[in-house]
Each structure stands twice: as structure tokens, then as C-alpha cells.
């Protein structure tokens, strides 16, 4: 995961040149974030916070990401794939209202071809292991 994340860091530098996302803007940290078991194990290794074994993933959480501290991501350098590839292009207020707005990344389909290929690669590495919301792995 480390090398995939390093590539996505470079992608994020490009996306930040036209995205309105900023430090301490944490509206998206209230959304469900699907992560692979491999990502959970990587976060566990780096953060020291033990990941749970997930048997039944749940949906529609009504809580902040467990790694959100003082409106900042406490695992920013090891944040999941889906967090790394979500960028908003219009007013960030829409992130918390669930109104339709302009996003850049993989949400809703294939999106950017090279990023989509990295996503497929991580899914193949995770084959036959659970994919669940970050809150299911860490609470």
C-alpha cells in the first residue's frame, strides 16, 4: 500500500491545484469510507490502533471518522485510498449537505483511468478479504 499511496500523493498535489479542499475542512470525514482489509492492516501498522476483524460490514454511519481529531485527519499520511482520491471542485459546504456538487476522483464510477487501475490493483491484492467502512474496522 505504501507505494500506491506514494503515487496517489503525487496525484493529490495535481488535484489540489484546482480543488477547494483545505486543511481542517472535515465535512467529508462524516461520510462512509469503504476500505479494504489490507488498508485497515496498513493503518493498524502505522497508527498502532488495532483493527477489528470484520464479518458483517454495516452502512450509513452517523458518526465522524474515528481518526478525525480537532477537524484534522490523525492518519493523514496513511489515509485510505478513497480519502486520497476525493476532491471537491465547488463550494465545500456541499460536502456536508449531501447536495449534488462537483467532485473529482473515483466516486460514482471509473473516474480517472490511472487512478482506477490502482484501485483495481488494490482490490486484487485484497481478494477474498472483507471491504467495509473504516468505522467497522476502527471504532
PDB file of C-alpha atoms in Angstrom:
ATOM      1  CA  UNK A   1       0.000   0.000   0.000  1.00  0.00           C
ATOM      2  CA  UNK A   2       2.890   2.332   0.723  1.00  0.00           C
ATOM      3  CA  UNK A   3       3.887   2.615  -2.954  1.00  0.00           C
ATOM      4  CA  UNK A   4       0.314   3.040  -4.170  1.00  0.00           C
ATOM      5  CA  UNK A   5      -0.165   5.802  -1.592  1.00  0.00           C
ATOM      6  CA  UNK A   6       3.072   7.485  -2.684  1.00  0.00           C
ATOM      7  CA  UNK A   7       1.739   7.663  -6.253  1.00  0.00           C
ATOM      8  CA  UNK A   8      -1.597   8.995  -5.011  1.00  0.00           C
ATOM      9  CA  UNK A   9       0.244  11.703  -3.048  1.00  0.00           C
ATOM     10  CA  UNK A  10       1.602  12.968  -6.370  1.00  0.00           C
ATOM     11  CA  UNK A  11      -1.895  12.781  -7.864  1.00  0.00           C
ATOM     12  CA  UNK A  12      -3.214  14.783  -4.893  1.00  0.00           C
ATOM     13  CA  UNK A  13      -0.656  17.543  -5.496  1.00  0.00           C
ATOM     14  CA  UNK A  14      -2.064  17.894  -9.008  1.00  0.00           C
ATOM     15  CA  UNK A  15      -5.698  17.786  -7.813  1.00  0.00           C
ATOM     16  CA  UNK A  16      -5.012  20.369  -5.090  1.00  0.00           C
ATOM     17  CA  UNK A  17      -4.071  22.862  -7.798  1.00  0.00           C
ATOM     18  CA  UNK A  18      -7.781  23.180  -8.704  1.00  0.00           C
ATOM     19  CA  UNK A  19      -9.648  21.633  -5.744  1.00  0.00           C
ATOM     20  CA  UNK A  20     -11.171  23.744  -2.980  1.00  0.00           C
ATOM     21  CA  UNK A  21     -10.379  21.165  -0.287  1.00  0.00           C
ATOM     22  CA  UNK A  22      -8.288  22.587   2.535  1.00  0.00           C
ATOM     23  CA  UNK A  23      -6.730  21.680   5.859  1.00  0.00           C
ATOM     24  CA  UNK A  24      -9.289  21.418   8.696  1.00  0.00           C
ATOM     25  CA  UNK A  25     -12.197  21.133   6.264  1.00  0.00           C
ATOM     26  CA  UNK A  26     -13.580  17.841   7.514  1.00  0.00           C
ATOM     27  CA  UNK A  27     -17.111  17.660   6.112  1.00  0.00           C
ATOM     28  CA  UNK A  28     -16.232  14.581   4.053  1.00  0.00           C
ATOM     29  CA  UNK A  29     -14.943  12.835   7.213  1.00  0.00           C
ATOM     30  CA  UNK A  30     -18.555  12.201   8.178  1.00  0.00           C
ATOM     31  CA  UNK A  31     -19.219  10.137   5.024  1.00  0.00           C
ATOM     32  CA  UNK A  32     -18.903   6.383   4.920  1.00  0.00           C
ATOM     33  CA  UNK A  33     -15.452   5.388   3.635  1.00  0.00           C
ATOM     34  CA  UNK A  34     -15.045   1.886   2.280  1.00  0.00           C
ATOM     35  CA  UNK A  35     -11.583   0.465   2.927  1.00  0.00           C
ATOM     36  CA  UNK A  36     -10.026  -2.892   2.206  1.00  0.00           C
ATOM     37  CA  UNK A  37      -8.740  -5.232   4.888  1.00  0.00           C
ATOM     38  CA  UNK A  38      -5.230  -4.530   3.560  1.00  0.00           C
ATOM     39  CA  UNK A  39      -5.737  -0.809   4.122  1.00  0.00           C
ATOM     40  CA  UNK A  40      -7.012  -1.494   7.645  1.00  0.00           C
ATOM     41  CA  UNK A  41      -3.904  -3.579   8.387  1.00  0.00           C
ATOM     42  CA  UNK A  42      -1.661  -0.835   6.968  1.00  0.00           C
ATOM     43  CA  UNK A  43      -3.397   1.812   9.100  1.00  0.00           C
ATOM     44  CA  UNK A  44      -3.081  -0.513  12.101  1.00  0.00           C
ATOM     45  CA  UNK A  45       0.657  -0.963  11.494  1.00  0.00           C
ATOM     46  CA  UNK A  46       1.345   2.767  11.174  1.00  0.00           C
ATOM     47  CA  UNK A  47      -1.122   4.143  13.748  1.00  0.00           C
ATOM     48  CA  UNK A  48      -0.809   1.430  16.373  1.00  0.00           C
ATOM     49  CA  UNK A  49      -4.617   1.310  16.664  1.00  0.00           C
ATOM     50  CA  UNK A  50      -5.845  -2.289  16.457  1.00  0.00           C
ATOM     51  CA  UNK A  51      -8.162  -3.131  13.549  1.00  0.00           C
ATOM     52  CA  UNK A  52     -11.155  -5.355  14.246  1.00  0.00           C
ATOM     53  CA  UNK A  53     -11.939  -8.456  12.209  1.00  0.00           C
ATOM     54  CA  UNK A  54     -14.981  -7.537  10.141  1.00  0.00           C
ATOM     55  CA  UNK A  55     -17.532 -10.219   9.434  1.00  0.00           C
ATOM     56  CA  UNK A  56     -20.612  -8.146   8.588  1.00  0.00           C
ATOM     57  CA  UNK A  57     -19.952  -4.709   7.127  1.00  0.00           C
ATOM     58  CA  UNK A  58     -22.513  -2.053   8.013  1.00  0.00           C
ATOM     59  CA  UNK A  59     -23.696   1.032   6.124  1.00  0.00           C
ATOM     60  CA  UNK A  60     -24.890   4.554   6.806  1.00  0.00           C
ATOM     61  CA  UNK A  61     -22.860   5.511   9.831  1.00  0.00           C
ATOM     62  CA  UNK A  62     -23.883   8.643  11.669  1.00  0.00           C
ATOM     63  CA  UNK A  63     -20.552   9.420  13.219  1.00  0.00           C
ATOM     64  CA  UNK A  64     -17.251  11.040  12.349  1.00  0.00           C
ATOM     65  CA  UNK A  65     -14.338   9.004  11.098  1.00  0.00           C
ATOM     66  CA  UNK A  66     -12.598   7.519  14.152  1.00  0.00           C
ATOM     67  CA  UNK A  67      -9.371   9.195  13.042  1.00  0.00           C
ATOM     68  CA  UNK A  68     -10.819  12.711  12.907  1.00  0.00           C
ATOM     69  CA  UNK A  69      -9.256  14.759  15.720  1.00  0.00           C
ATOM     70  CA  UNK A  70      -9.873  18.519  16.085  1.00  0.00           C
ATOM     71  CA  UNK A  71     -11.152  18.682  12.475  1.00  0.00           C
ATOM     72  CA  UNK A  72      -7.940  17.102  11.165  1.00  0.00           C
ATOM     73  CA  UNK A  73      -7.109  13.626   9.970  1.00  0.00           C
ATOM     74  CA  UNK A  74      -4.840  11.997  12.555  1.00  0.00           C
ATOM     75  CA  UNK A  75      -3.695   9.437   9.961  1.00  0.00           C
ATOM     76  CA  UNK A  76      -3.367  11.830   7.049  1.00  0.00           C
ATOM     77  CA  UNK A  77      -0.151  10.242   5.728  1.00  0.00           C
ATOM     78  CA  UNK A  78      -1.786   6.779   5.787  1.00  0.00           C
ATOM     79  CA  UNK A  79      -5.370   7.821   4.973  1.00  0.00           C
ATOM     80  CA  UNK A  80      -7.321   5.328   2.836  1.00  0.00           C
ATOM     81  CA  UNK A  81      -7.402   5.219  -0.952  1.00  0.00           C
ATOM     82  CA  UNK A  82     -10.921   6.651  -1.150  1.00  0.00           C
ATOM     83  CA  UNK A  83      -9.956   9.635   1.027  1.00  0.00           C
ATOM     84  CA  UNK A  84      -6.886  10.296  -1.124  1.00  0.00           C
ATOM     85  CA  UNK A  85      -8.882  10.393  -4.340  1.00  0.00           C
ATOM     86  CA  UNK A  86     -11.862  12.550  -3.324  1.00  0.00           C
ATOM     87  CA  UNK A  87     -11.595  16.247  -4.162  1.00  0.00           C
ATOM     88  CA  UNK A  88     -14.383  18.804  -4.375  1.00  0.00           C
ATOM     89  CA  UNK A  89     -14.347  21.458  -7.062  1.00  0.00           C
ATOM     90  CA  UNK A  90     -17.072  23.803  -5.878  1.00  0.00           C
ATOM     91  CA  UNK A  91     -18.172  25.177  -2.508  1.00  0.00           C
ATOM     92  CA  UNK A  92     -17.081  22.776   0.280  1.00  0.00           C
ATOM     93  CA  UNK A  93     -20.363  23.448   2.110  1.00  0.00           C
ATOM     94  CA  UNK A  94     -21.982  20.926  -0.244  1.00  0.00           C
ATOM     95  CA  UNK A  95     -19.894  18.126   1.263  1.00  0.00           C
ATOM     96  CA  UNK A  96     -21.921  18.308   4.464  1.00  0.00           C
ATOM     97  CA  UNK A  97     -25.347  18.948   2.879  1.00  0.00           C
ATOM     98  CA  UNK A  98     -25.350  15.892   0.575  1.00  0.00           C
ATOM     99  CA  UNK A  99     -26.432  18.168  -2.295  1.00  0.00           C
ATOM    100  CA  UNK A 100     -25.159  17.245  -5.735  1.00  0.00           C
ATOM    101  CA  UNK A 101     -21.888  19.007  -6.427  1.00  0.00           C
ATOM    102  CA  UNK A 102     -18.734  18.752  -8.486  1.00  0.00           C
ATOM    103  CA  UNK A 103     -16.261  16.099  -7.341  1.00  0.00           C
ATOM    104  CA  UNK A 104     -13.004  14.925  -8.853  1.00  0.00           C
ATOM    105  CA  UNK A 105     -11.728  11.402  -8.305  1.00  0.00           C
ATOM    106  CA  UNK A 106     -13.164   7.894  -8.454  1.00  0.00           C
ATOM    107  CA  UNK A 107     -16.574   8.383  -6.860  1.00  0.00           C
ATOM    108  CA  UNK A 108     -19.503   7.109  -8.877  1.00  0.00           C
ATOM    109  CA  UNK A 109     -17.520   5.080 -11.391  1.00  0.00           C
ATOM    110  CA  UNK A 110     -14.180   4.719 -13.057  1.00  0.00           C
ATOM    111  CA  UNK A 111     -13.181   8.381 -12.974  1.00  0.00           C
ATOM    112  CA  UNK A 112      -9.516   8.965 -13.777  1.00  0.00           C
ATOM    113  CA  UNK A 113      -8.132   5.941 -15.691  1.00  0.00           C
ATOM    114  CA  UNK A 114      -4.714   5.610 -13.961  1.00  0.00           C
ATOM    115  CA  UNK A 115      -6.252   6.030 -10.505  1.00  0.00           C
ATOM    116  CA  UNK A 116      -8.948   3.497 -11.418  1.00  0.00           C
ATOM    117  CA  UNK A 117      -6.217   0.995 -12.378  1.00  0.00           C
ATOM    118  CA  UNK A 118      -4.519   1.467  -8.989  1.00  0.00           C
ATOM    119  CA  UNK A 119      -7.904   0.900  -7.316  1.00  0.00           C
ATOM    120  CA  UNK A 120      -8.389  -2.353  -9.269  1.00  0.00           C
ATOM    121  CA  UNK A 121      -4.836  -3.409  -8.294  1.00  0.00           C
ATOM    122  CA  UNK A 122      -5.512  -2.867  -4.578  1.00  0.00           C
ATOM    123  CA  UNK A 123      -8.802  -4.761  -4.887  1.00  0.00           C
ATOM    124  CA  UNK A 124      -6.962  -7.722  -6.447  1.00  0.00           C
ATOM    125  CA  UNK A 125      -4.427  -7.665  -3.604  1.00  0.00           C
ATOM    126  CA  UNK A 126      -7.318  -7.699  -1.134  1.00  0.00           C
ATOM    127  CA  UNK A 127      -9.173 -10.520  -2.916  1.00  0.00           C
ATOM    128  CA  UNK A 128     -11.406 -12.677  -0.679  1.00  0.00           C
ATOM    129  CA  UNK A 129     -10.976 -10.321   2.296  1.00  0.00           C
ATOM    130  CA  UNK A 130     -13.697  -8.016   3.624  1.00  0.00           C
ATOM    131  CA  UNK A 131     -14.209  -4.477   2.402  1.00  0.00           C
ATOM    132  CA  UNK A 132     -16.059  -2.329   4.944  1.00  0.00           C
ATOM    133  CA  UNK A 133     -16.415   1.166   6.297  1.00  0.00           C
ATOM    134  CA  UNK A 134     -13.435   2.485   8.265  1.00  0.00           C
ATOM    135  CA  UNK A 135     -15.725   2.616  11.355  1.00  0.00           C
ATOM    136  CA  UNK A 136     -16.284  -1.141  11.097  1.00  0.00           C
ATOM    137  CA  UNK A 137     -12.537  -1.750  11.355  1.00  0.00           C
ATOM    138  CA  UNK A 138     -11.816   1.009  13.885  1.00  0.00           C
ATOM    139  CA  UNK A 139     -14.304   2.394  16.401  1.00  0.00           C
TER     140      UNK A 139
END
